[in-house]
Amino acid sequence: MNIKMDLCYLRLLILAIFVIFPCNSSAQCIKSTPCTCIREDGMGYDITSLNNKKYVVAEKNITFSPCKNSNLTFNLSRFNETECNSTSICWLNAKNQSIDLGKFEEGVWESPNDSKNVNLVFRHNSANKSIIYETKINLICCPNCVKSILNIDSIIGTKYNLTLLSSKTCLIRLKSLGLSTGSVLVILLCVFSSLYFIGGAVALKVFRGAVGLELIPNYDFWSDLPGLVRDGVAFTFSGCSIVSYERI
Ligand SMILES: *[C@@H]1O[C@H](CO)[C@@H](O)[C@H](O)[C@H]1NC(C)=O
Ligand SMILES: *[C@@H]1O[C@H](CO)[C@@H](O)[C@H](O)[C@H]1NC(C)=O
Ligand SMILES: *[C@@H]1O[C@H](CO)[C@@H](O)[C@H](O)[C@H]1NC(C)=O
Ligand SMILES: *[C@@H]1O[C@H](CO)[C@@H](O)[C@H](O)[C@H]1NC(C)=O
Ligand SMILES: *[C@@H]1O[C@H](CO)[C@@H](O)[C@H](O)[C@H]1NC(C)=O
Ligand SMILES: *[C@@H]1O[C@H](CO)[C@@H](O)[C@H](O)[C@H]1NC(C)=O
Ligand SMILES: *[C@@H]1O[C@H](CO)[C@@H](O)[C@H](O)[C@H]1NC(C)=O
Ligand SMILES: *[C@@H]1O[C@H](CO)[C@@H](O)[C@H](O)[C@H]1NC(C)=O
Ligand SMILES: *[C@@H]1O[C@H](CO)[C@@H](O)[C@H](O)[C@H]1NC(C)=O
């Protein structure tokens, strides 16, 4: 192999790394529907199929209706309440009152900085706007779970920390691998340059009986290229003046 050709491939490789890597670095899951979020790499979460299930209940005092608003008013509620009339998550407090923790439209997808986990987060103002309830449902993938299980991790003030274990809360492919235009161009470039050099070498060998460096198609051009590039760069950095160009 010729050193100049190796250099050419090295440049292609570096270009490929720069073009392809930024696409895979972002693991942020962007809400696409109230039930799904999707990352740039086409992977994501889809809990749509949970909404056909009965409500998911934790410890009899939190009821979650995934992806849709339902009447979640607790039967235990002591008063005629409309609070959880039509909502996605409802809490029965110590006074046996149903408290609305959020409508399905209020759900947002958030990933903690340090983790790849995803939380479905609800922030909801109490009816008199004096309290903001914040409910984080940490989705945990449990491939072998038959039932979906909602657990209360902690309740601190008006912050509710829940976990939802389910086979429906796993990271799945939602979109076929979306190659960026740049990646496609680099792949095409690699394919065609390989075809060009390998096919060219074979053709030269077969038709002209070429050996050694002669096997490189358009050898004169390629051997001049590094020099041309160097001159071009020097010309550019010297302020493109004719004088300095002539000095090169
Ligand atoms: C939820 O209900 C259980 C009993 O069903 C009770 O022990 C627990 O204290 C309740 N938790 C809250 C936060 O009300
Ligand atoms: C919601 O459910 C509660 C308890 O089951 C019931 O008392 C109430 O009438 C229902 N409200 C609506 C709007 O269906
Ligand atoms: C409330 O009671 C009604 C009828 O008694 C029942 O159909 C419904 O499932 C109960 N709701 C809850 C959340 O327990
Ligand atoms: C509950 O609602 C029913 C019908 O909507 C009403 O007749 C009853 O008086 C209400 N009870 C209370 C305690 O508000
Ligand atoms: C409660 O439900 C009834 C009947 O579905 C509806 O007319 C009413 O507006 C609801 N109230 C609230 C506060 O959501
Ligand atoms: C809440 O309801 C339960 C079950 O009916 C009852 O045992 C309890 O005393 C009630 N708590 C309050 C504060 O009313
Ligand atoms: C997460 O990142 C944001 C901004 O980068 C920062 O303000 C916040 O404190 C971080 N949170 C944690 C828990 O590290
Ligand atoms: C607002 O409502 C909450 C219960 O939902 C109650 O504890 C609080 O005292 C109310 N605040 C005002 C200013 O009415
Ligand atoms: C919620 O609970 C999990 C597991 O117990 C914990 O790692 C996380 O820090 C908690 N988050 C909040 C906001 O309390």
Coordinates of N, CA and C in Angstrom, one line a residue, residues 45-244:
Y45 N -39.2 5.1 24.2 CA -40.1 4.4 25.0 C -41.5 4.6 24.5
D46 N -42.3 3.6 24.6 CA -43.7 3.7 24.2 C -44.6 2.9 25.2
I47 N -45.3 3.6 26.0 CA -46.2 3.0 27.0 C -47.6 2.9 26.5
T48 N -47.9 3.1 25.2 CA -49.2 3.1 24.7 C -50.0 1.9 25.1
S49 N -49.3 0.7 25.0 CA -50.0 -0.5 25.3 C -50.4 -0.7 26.8
L50 N -49.9 0.2 27.6 CA -50.3 0.1 29.0 C -51.7 0.7 29.2
N51 N -52.2 1.5 28.3 CA -53.4 2.2 28.5 C -54.6 1.3 28.3
N52 N -54.4 0.1 27.8 CA -55.5 -0.8 27.7 C -55.7 -1.6 29.0
K53 N -54.7 -1.5 29.8 CA -54.7 -2.2 31.1 C -55.6 -1.5 32.1
K54 N -56.0 -2.2 33.2 CA -56.6 -1.5 34.3 C -55.7 -0.5 34.8
Y55 N -56.2 0.4 35.7 CA -55.3 1.4 36.3 C -54.2 0.6 37.0
V56 N -53.0 1.3 37.1 CA -51.9 0.8 37.9 C -52.0 1.4 39.2
V57 N -52.0 0.6 40.3 CA -52.3 1.2 41.6 C -51.1 0.9 42.5
A58 N -50.6 1.9 43.3 CA -49.6 1.7 44.2 C -50.1 1.8 45.6
E59 N -49.9 0.8 46.4 CA -50.3 0.8 47.9 C -51.7 1.3 48.1
K60 N -52.6 1.2 47.2 CA -54.0 1.6 47.3 C -54.2 3.1 47.5
N61 N -53.1 3.9 47.5 CA -53.3 5.4 47.5 C -52.8 6.2 46.4
I62 N -52.3 5.5 45.4 CA -52.0 6.3 44.1 C -52.5 5.4 42.9
T63 N -53.2 6.1 42.1 CA -53.7 5.4 40.9 C -53.2 6.1 39.7
F64 N -52.7 5.3 38.7 CA -52.1 5.9 37.5 C -52.9 5.3 36.3
S65 N -53.4 6.2 35.5 CA -54.0 5.8 34.2 C -53.1 6.2 33.1
P66 N -52.3 5.3 32.6 CA -51.3 5.7 31.6 C -51.9 6.3 30.3
C67 N -51.4 7.4 29.8 CA -51.7 7.9 28.5 C -53.1 8.4 28.3
K68 N -53.9 8.4 29.3 CA -55.3 8.9 29.1 C -55.8 9.4 30.5
N69 N -56.8 10.3 30.4 CA -57.4 10.8 31.6 C -58.7 9.9 31.9
S70 N -58.8 9.5 33.1 CA -60.0 8.7 33.6 C -60.5 9.3 34.9
N71 N -61.6 8.8 35.3 CA -62.1 9.2 36.6 C -61.4 8.3 37.6
L72 N -60.5 9.0 38.3 CA -59.7 8.2 39.3 C -60.1 8.6 40.7
T73 N -61.2 9.2 40.9 CA -61.7 9.6 42.2 C -61.8 8.3 43.1
F74 N -61.2 8.3 44.2 CA -61.1 7.1 45.1 C -62.5 6.9 45.7
N75 N -62.9 5.6 45.7 CA -64.2 5.3 46.3 C -64.2 5.7 47.8
L76 N -63.0 5.7 48.4 CA -62.9 6.0 49.8 C -63.2 7.5 50.1
S77 N -63.0 8.3 49.0 CA -63.1 9.7 49.2 C -64.3 10.1 50.0
R78 N -64.2 11.0 51.0 CA -65.2 11.2 51.9 C -66.2 12.3 51.3
F79 N -65.8 13.1 50.4 CA -66.6 14.1 49.9 C -67.0 13.9 48.4
N80 N -68.0 14.6 47.9 CA -68.3 14.6 46.5 C -67.2 15.3 45.8
E81 N -66.2 14.6 45.2 CA -65.1 15.3 44.7 C -65.1 15.3 43.2
T82 N -64.6 16.4 42.6 CA -64.4 16.4 41.2 C -62.9 16.4 40.9
E83 N -62.1 16.5 41.9 CA -60.6 16.7 41.8 C -60.0 15.7 40.8
C84 N -60.3 14.4 41.0 CA -59.7 13.4 40.1 C -60.7 12.8 39.1
N85 N -61.7 13.7 38.8 CA -62.7 13.4 37.8 C -62.2 12.8 36.5
S86 N -61.2 13.6 36.0 CA -60.7 13.3 34.7 C -59.2 13.6 34.7
T87 N -58.4 12.6 35.1 CA -57.0 12.8 35.3 C -56.2 11.6 35.0
S88 N -54.8 11.7 35.1 CA -54.0 10.6 34.7 C -53.3 9.9 36.0
I89 N -53.2 10.8 37.0 CA -52.6 10.2 38.2 C -53.2 10.9 39.5
C90 N -53.7 10.1 40.4 CA -54.4 10.6 41.6 C -53.9 10.0 42.9
W91 N -54.0 10.8 43.9 CA -53.4 10.4 45.2 C -54.5 10.5 46.3
L92 N -54.7 9.5 47.1 CA -55.6 9.5 48.2 C -54.8 9.9 49.5
N93 N -55.0 11.1 50.0 CA -54.2 11.6 51.1 C -54.7 11.1 52.4
A94 N -54.0 11.5 53.5 CA -54.3 10.9 54.8 C -55.7 11.3 55.3
K95 N -56.2 12.4 54.7 CA -57.6 12.8 55.1 C -58.6 12.2 54.2
N96 N -58.2 11.1 53.4 CA -59.1 10.4 52.5 C -59.7 11.4 51.4
Q97 N -58.9 12.3 51.0 CA -59.3 13.2 49.9 C -58.5 12.7 48.6
S98 N -59.2 12.8 47.5 CA -58.5 12.5 46.2 C -57.8 13.7 45.8
I99 N -56.5 13.6 45.5 CA -55.7 14.8 45.0 C -55.2 14.5 43.6
D100 N -55.5 15.4 42.7 CA -55.0 15.3 41.3 C -53.5 15.6 41.3
L101 N -52.8 14.6 40.7 CA -51.3 14.9 40.6 C -50.9 15.2 39.1
G102 N -51.9 15.1 38.2 CA -51.5 15.5 36.9 C -52.4 14.8 35.8
K103 N -52.6 15.6 34.7 CA -53.4 15.1 33.6 C -52.3 14.5 32.6
F104 N -52.8 13.6 31.7 CA -51.8 13.0 30.8 C -51.1 14.0 29.9
E105 N -51.8 15.1 29.6 CA -51.2 16.1 28.7 C -50.0 16.8 29.4
E106 N -50.0 16.7 30.8 CA -49.0 17.4 31.5 C -47.7 16.6 31.6
G107 N -47.8 15.3 31.2 CA -46.6 14.5 31.3 C -45.4 14.9 30.5
V108 N -44.2 14.9 31.0 CA -43.0 15.2 30.2 C -42.0 14.1 30.5
W109 N -41.1 13.9 29.5 CA -40.1 12.9 29.7 C -38.8 13.5 30.1
E110 N -38.2 13.0 31.1 CA -36.9 13.6 31.6 C -35.9 12.5 31.9
S111 N -34.7 12.8 31.6 CA -33.6 11.9 32.0 C -32.7 12.5 33.0
P112 N -32.5 11.9 34.2 CA -31.5 12.5 35.1 C -30.2 12.6 34.4
N113 N -29.4 13.6 34.7 CA -28.1 13.8 34.1 C -27.2 12.6 34.1
D114 N -27.2 12.0 35.3 CA -26.2 10.9 35.5 C -26.7 9.5 35.1
S115 N -27.9 9.4 34.6 CA -28.4 8.1 34.3 C -29.0 8.0 33.0
K116 N -29.2 6.8 32.5 CA -29.8 6.6 31.2 C -31.3 6.3 31.4
N117 N -31.7 6.3 32.6 CA -33.1 6.0 32.9 C -34.0 7.2 32.4
V118 N -35.2 6.9 32.3 CA -36.1 7.9 31.8 C -37.3 8.0 32.9
N119 N -37.6 9.3 33.2 CA -38.7 9.5 34.1 C -39.9 10.1 33.3
L120 N -41.1 9.7 33.6 CA -42.3 10.4 33.1 C -42.7 11.3 34.3
V121 N -42.6 12.6 34.1 CA -42.8 13.6 35.2 C -44.0 14.4 35.0
F122 N -44.8 14.5 36.0 CA -46.0 15.3 36.0 C -45.8 16.5 37.0
R123 N -46.1 17.7 36.6 CA -46.1 18.9 37.5 C -47.5 19.5 37.4
H124 N -48.1 19.5 38.5 CA -49.5 20.0 38.5 C -49.8 21.0 39.6
N125 N -50.5 22.0 39.2 CA -50.9 23.0 40.2 C -52.2 22.6 40.9
S126 N -52.2 22.8 42.2 CA -53.4 22.5 43.0 C -54.5 23.5 42.5
A127 N -55.7 23.2 42.7 CA -56.8 24.0 42.2 C -56.7 25.4 42.6
N128 N -56.2 25.7 43.8 CA -56.0 27.1 44.2 C -54.6 27.6 43.9
K129 N -53.9 26.9 43.2 CA -52.6 27.3 42.6 C -51.5 27.5 43.7
S130 N -51.8 27.1 45.0 CA -50.8 27.4 46.0 C -49.8 26.2 46.1
I131 N -50.1 25.1 45.5 CA -49.2 24.0 45.7 C -48.8 23.4 44.3
I132 N -47.6 23.1 44.1 CA -47.2 22.4 42.8 C -46.8 21.0 43.2
Y133 N -47.6 20.0 42.7 CA -47.3 18.6 42.9 C -46.3 18.2 41.8
E134 N -45.3 17.5 42.2 CA -44.3 17.0 41.2 C -44.2 15.4 41.4
T135 N -44.6 14.7 40.4 CA -44.6 13.3 40.4 C -43.6 12.7 39.4
K136 N -42.6 12.0 39.9 CA -41.7 11.4 38.9 C -41.9 9.9 38.9
I137 N -42.2 9.4 37.7 CA -42.4 7.9 37.6 C -41.2 7.4 36.8
N138 N -40.4 6.7 37.6 CA -39.1 6.1 37.0 C -39.5 4.8 36.3
L139 N -39.3 4.8 35.0 CA -39.6 3.6 34.2 C -38.5 2.6 34.3
I140 N -38.9 1.4 34.7 CA -37.9 0.4 34.9 C -38.3 -0.8 34.0
C141 N -37.3 -1.2 33.1 CA -37.6 -2.3 32.2 C -37.5 -3.6 32.9
C142 N -38.6 -4.4 32.8 CA -38.7 -5.7 33.5 C -39.2 -6.6 32.4
P143 N -38.3 -7.2 31.6 CA -38.8 -7.9 30.4 C -39.7 -9.1 30.8
N144 N -39.5 -9.7 31.9 CA -40.2 -10.9 32.3 C -41.4 -10.6 33.2
C145 N -41.7 -9.4 33.4 CA -42.9 -9.0 34.3 C -44.2 -9.3 33.5
V146 N -45.1 -10.1 34.2 CA -46.4 -10.3 33.6 C -47.3 -9.2 33.8
K147 N -47.2 -8.6 35.1 CA -48.0 -7.5 35.4 C -47.2 -6.3 35.5
S148 N -47.8 -5.1 35.4 CA -47.0 -3.9 35.6 C -47.2 -3.5 37.1
I149 N -46.1 -3.1 37.7 CA -46.1 -2.8 39.1 C -45.7 -1.4 39.4
L150 N -46.5 -0.7 40.1 CA -46.2 0.7 40.5 C -45.8 0.7 41.9
N151 N -44.7 1.3 42.3 CA -44.2 1.3 43.7 C -44.0 2.8 44.1
I152 N -44.2 3.1 45.4 CA -43.9 4.4 45.9 C -42.5 4.3 46.5
D153 N -41.6 5.1 45.9 CA -40.2 5.1 46.5 C -40.2 6.0 47.7
S154 N -40.6 7.2 47.4 CA -40.6 8.2 48.5 C -41.6 9.3 48.2
I155 N -42.2 9.8 49.3 CA -43.0 11.0 49.2 C -42.4 12.1 50.1
I156 N -41.8 13.1 49.5 CA -41.2 14.2 50.3 C -41.9 15.4 50.0
G157 N -42.7 15.9 51.0 CA -43.5 17.1 50.8 C -44.5 16.8 49.7
T158 N -44.4 17.6 48.6 CA -45.4 17.4 47.5 C -44.6 16.8 46.3
K159 N -43.5 16.2 46.6 CA -42.7 15.5 45.5 C -42.9 14.0 45.7
Y160 N -43.5 13.4 44.6 CA -43.8 11.9 44.7 C -42.8 11.2 43.8
N161 N -42.1 10.2 44.3 CA -41.1 9.5 43.6 C -41.6 8.0 43.4
L162 N -42.0 7.7 42.2 CA -42.5 6.4 42.0 C -41.7 5.6 41.0
T163 N -41.8 4.3 41.0 CA -41.2 3.4 40.0 C -42.3 2.6 39.4
L164 N -42.1 2.4 38.1 CA -43.1 1.6 37.3 C -42.3 0.5 36.6
L165 N -42.5 -0.8 37.1 CA -41.8 -1.9 36.5 C -42.7 -2.6 35.6
S166 N -42.3 -2.8 34.3 CA -43.1 -3.4 33.4 C -42.3 -3.9 32.2
S167 N -42.9 -4.8 31.5 CA -42.3 -5.2 30.2 C -42.6 -4.2 29.1
K168 N -43.5 -3.2 29.4 CA -43.8 -2.2 28.4 C -43.0 -0.9 28.6
T169 N -42.1 -0.9 29.6 CA -41.3 0.3 29.8 C -39.8 0.1 29.4
C170 N -39.6 -0.8 28.4 CA -38.2 -1.0 28.0 C -37.9 -0.1 26.8
L171 N -36.6 0.2 26.7 CA -36.1 1.0 25.5 C -36.3 0.1 24.3
I172 N -37.0 0.6 23.3 CA -37.2 -0.1 22.1 C -36.9 0.7 20.9
R173 N -36.7 0.1 19.7 CA -36.5 0.8 18.5 C -37.8 1.3 18.0
L174 N -37.9 2.6 17.8 CA -39.2 3.2 17.4 C -39.1 3.7 15.9
K175 N -37.9 3.9 15.5 CA -37.7 4.5 14.1 C -36.5 3.7 13.6
S176 N -36.6 3.4 12.3 CA -35.5 2.7 11.7 C -34.3 3.6 11.7
L177 N -33.1 3.0 11.8 CA -31.9 3.8 12.1 C -31.8 4.9 11.1
G178 N -31.9 6.2 11.6 CA -31.9 7.3 10.7 C -30.5 7.8 10.5
L179 N -29.9 7.5 9.3 CA -28.5 7.9 9.0 C -28.6 9.4 8.6
S180 N -27.7 10.2 9.1 CA -27.8 11.6 8.7 C -27.2 11.7 7.2
T181 N -27.5 12.8 6.6 CA -27.1 12.9 5.2 C -25.6 12.8 5.1
G182 N -24.9 13.4 6.2 CA -23.4 13.3 6.2 C -22.9 11.9 6.2
S183 N -23.5 11.1 7.1 CA -23.1 9.7 7.2 C -23.2 9.0 5.9
V184 N -24.4 9.2 5.2 CA -24.7 8.6 4.0 C -23.6 9.0 2.9
L185 N -23.3 10.3 2.9 CA -22.3 10.7 2.0 C -20.9 10.1 2.2
V186 N -20.5 10.0 3.5 CA -19.2 9.4 3.8 C -19.2 7.9 3.4
I187 N -20.3 7.2 3.7 CA -20.4 5.8 3.3 C -20.3 5.6 1.8
L188 N -21.0 6.5 1.1 CA -21.0 6.4 -0.4 C -19.6 6.7 -0.9
L189 N -18.9 7.7 -0.2 CA -17.6 8.1 -0.6 C -16.6 6.9 -0.4
C190 N -16.8 6.2 0.7 CA -15.9 5.1 1.0 C -16.1 4.0 0.0
V191 N -17.4 3.7 -0.3 CA -17.7 2.6 -1.2 C -17.2 3.0 -2.6
F192 N -17.4 4.2 -3.1 CA -17.0 4.5 -4.4 C -15.4 4.6 -4.5
S193 N -14.8 5.2 -3.4 CA -13.4 5.3 -3.5 C -12.7 3.8 -3.4
S194 N -13.3 2.9 -2.7 CA -12.8 1.6 -2.7 C -13.0 0.9 -4.0
L195 N -14.2 1.1 -4.6 CA -14.5 0.6 -6.0 C -13.4 1.1 -7.0
Y196 N -13.2 2.4 -6.8 CA -12.3 3.1 -7.8 C -10.9 2.6 -7.7
F197 N -10.4 2.4 -6.4 CA -9.0 2.0 -6.3 C -8.9 0.5 -6.5
I198 N -9.8 -0.3 -6.0 CA -9.6 -1.7 -6.1 C -10.0 -2.1 -7.6
G199 N -11.1 -1.6 -8.1 CA -11.5 -1.9 -9.5 C -10.5 -1.4 -10.4
G200 N -9.9 -0.2 -10.2 CA -8.9 0.4 -11.0 C -7.7 -0.5 -11.0
A201 N -7.3 -0.9 -9.9 CA -6.1 -1.8 -9.7 C -6.2 -3.1 -10.5
V202 N -7.4 -3.7 -10.4 CA -7.7 -4.9 -11.1 C -7.7 -4.7 -12.6
A203 N -8.3 -3.6 -13.0 CA -8.4 -3.3 -14.5 C -7.0 -3.1 -15.0
L204 N -6.2 -2.3 -14.3 CA -4.8 -2.0 -14.7 C -4.0 -3.3 -14.8
K205 N -4.2 -4.1 -13.8 CA -3.4 -5.4 -13.7 C -3.8 -6.3 -14.9
V206 N -5.2 -6.4 -15.2 CA -5.6 -7.3 -16.2 C -5.3 -6.8 -17.6
F207 N -5.6 -5.4 -17.8 CA -5.4 -4.9 -19.2 C -4.0 -4.4 -19.5
R208 N -3.3 -4.0 -18.5 CA -2.0 -3.4 -18.8 C -0.9 -4.2 -18.1
G209 N -1.2 -5.2 -17.3 CA -0.2 -5.9 -16.6 C 0.6 -5.1 -15.6
A210 N -0.1 -4.1 -15.0 CA 0.6 -3.2 -14.1 C 1.1 -3.9 -12.9
V211 N 2.2 -3.4 -12.3 CA 2.7 -3.9 -11.0 C 3.0 -2.7 -10.1
G212 N 3.1 -2.9 -8.8 CA 3.5 -1.9 -7.9 C 2.7 -0.7 -7.9
L213 N 3.3 0.5 -7.9 CA 2.6 1.8 -7.8 C 1.8 2.0 -9.1
E214 N 2.1 1.4 -10.2 CA 1.3 1.5 -11.4 C -0.1 1.0 -11.2
L215 N -0.3 0.2 -10.1 CA -1.7 -0.3 -9.9 C -2.6 0.8 -9.4
I216 N -2.1 1.9 -8.9 CA -3.0 3.0 -8.5 C -3.5 3.7 -9.7
P217 N -4.9 3.8 -9.8 CA -5.4 4.5 -11.0 C -5.1 6.0 -10.9
N218 N -4.8 6.6 -12.0 CA -4.5 8.0 -12.1 C -3.4 8.3 -11.1
Y219 N -2.3 7.5 -11.2 CA -1.2 7.6 -10.2 C -0.6 9.1 -10.2
D220 N -0.5 9.7 -11.3 CA 0.1 11.0 -11.4 C -0.7 12.0 -10.6
F221 N -2.0 11.9 -10.8 CA -2.8 12.9 -10.1 C -2.7 12.7 -8.6
W222 N -2.9 11.4 -8.1 CA -2.9 11.2 -6.7 C -1.5 11.5 -6.0
S223 N -0.5 11.2 -6.7 CA 0.9 11.5 -6.1 C 1.1 13.0 -6.1
D224 N 0.5 13.8 -7.0 CA 0.6 15.2 -6.9 C -0.3 15.9 -5.9
L225 N -1.4 15.2 -5.5 CA -2.4 15.8 -4.7 C -1.9 16.3 -3.3
P226 N -1.1 15.5 -2.5 CA -0.6 16.1 -1.3 C 0.1 17.4 -1.5
G227 N 0.9 17.4 -2.5 CA 1.7 18.6 -2.8 C 0.8 19.8 -3.1
L228 N -0.2 19.5 -3.9 CA -1.2 20.5 -4.3 C -1.9 21.1 -3.1
V229 N -2.3 20.1 -2.2 CA -3.1 20.5 -1.0 C -2.2 21.4 -0.1
R230 N -0.9 21.0 0.1 CA 0.0 21.7 0.9 C 0.2 23.1 0.3
D231 N 0.4 23.2 -1.0 CA 0.6 24.5 -1.6 C -0.7 25.4 -1.4
G232 N -1.8 24.7 -1.5 CA -3.1 25.5 -1.4 C -3.2 26.0 0.0
V233 N -2.9 25.2 1.0 CA -3.0 25.6 2.4 C -2.0 26.7 2.7
A234 N -0.8 26.6 2.2 CA 0.2 27.6 2.5 C -0.2 28.9 1.8
F235 N -0.8 28.8 0.6 CA -1.3 30.0 -0.1 C -2.4 30.7 0.7
T236 N -3.3 29.9 1.2 CA -4.4 30.4 2.0 C -3.9 31.2 3.2
F237 N -3.0 30.5 4.0 CA -2.5 31.0 5.2 C -1.6 32.2 5.0
S238 N -1.0 32.3 3.9 CA -0.1 33.5 3.6 C -0.9 34.7 3.2
G239 N -2.3 34.6 3.3 CA -3.1 35.8 2.9 C -3.4 35.8 1.5
C240 N -3.2 34.7 0.8 CA -3.5 34.6 -0.7 C -2.8 35.6 -1.5
S241 N -1.6 36.0 -1.1 CA -0.9 37.0 -2.0 C -0.1 36.3 -3.0
I242 N -0.1 36.9 -4.2 CA 0.6 36.3 -5.4 C 2.1 36.1 -5.0
V243 N 2.6 37.2 -4.4 CA 4.1 37.2 -4.1 C 4.5 36.0 -3.3
S244 N 3.7 35.8 -2.2 CA 4.1 34.6 -1.3 C 3.8 33.3 -2.1

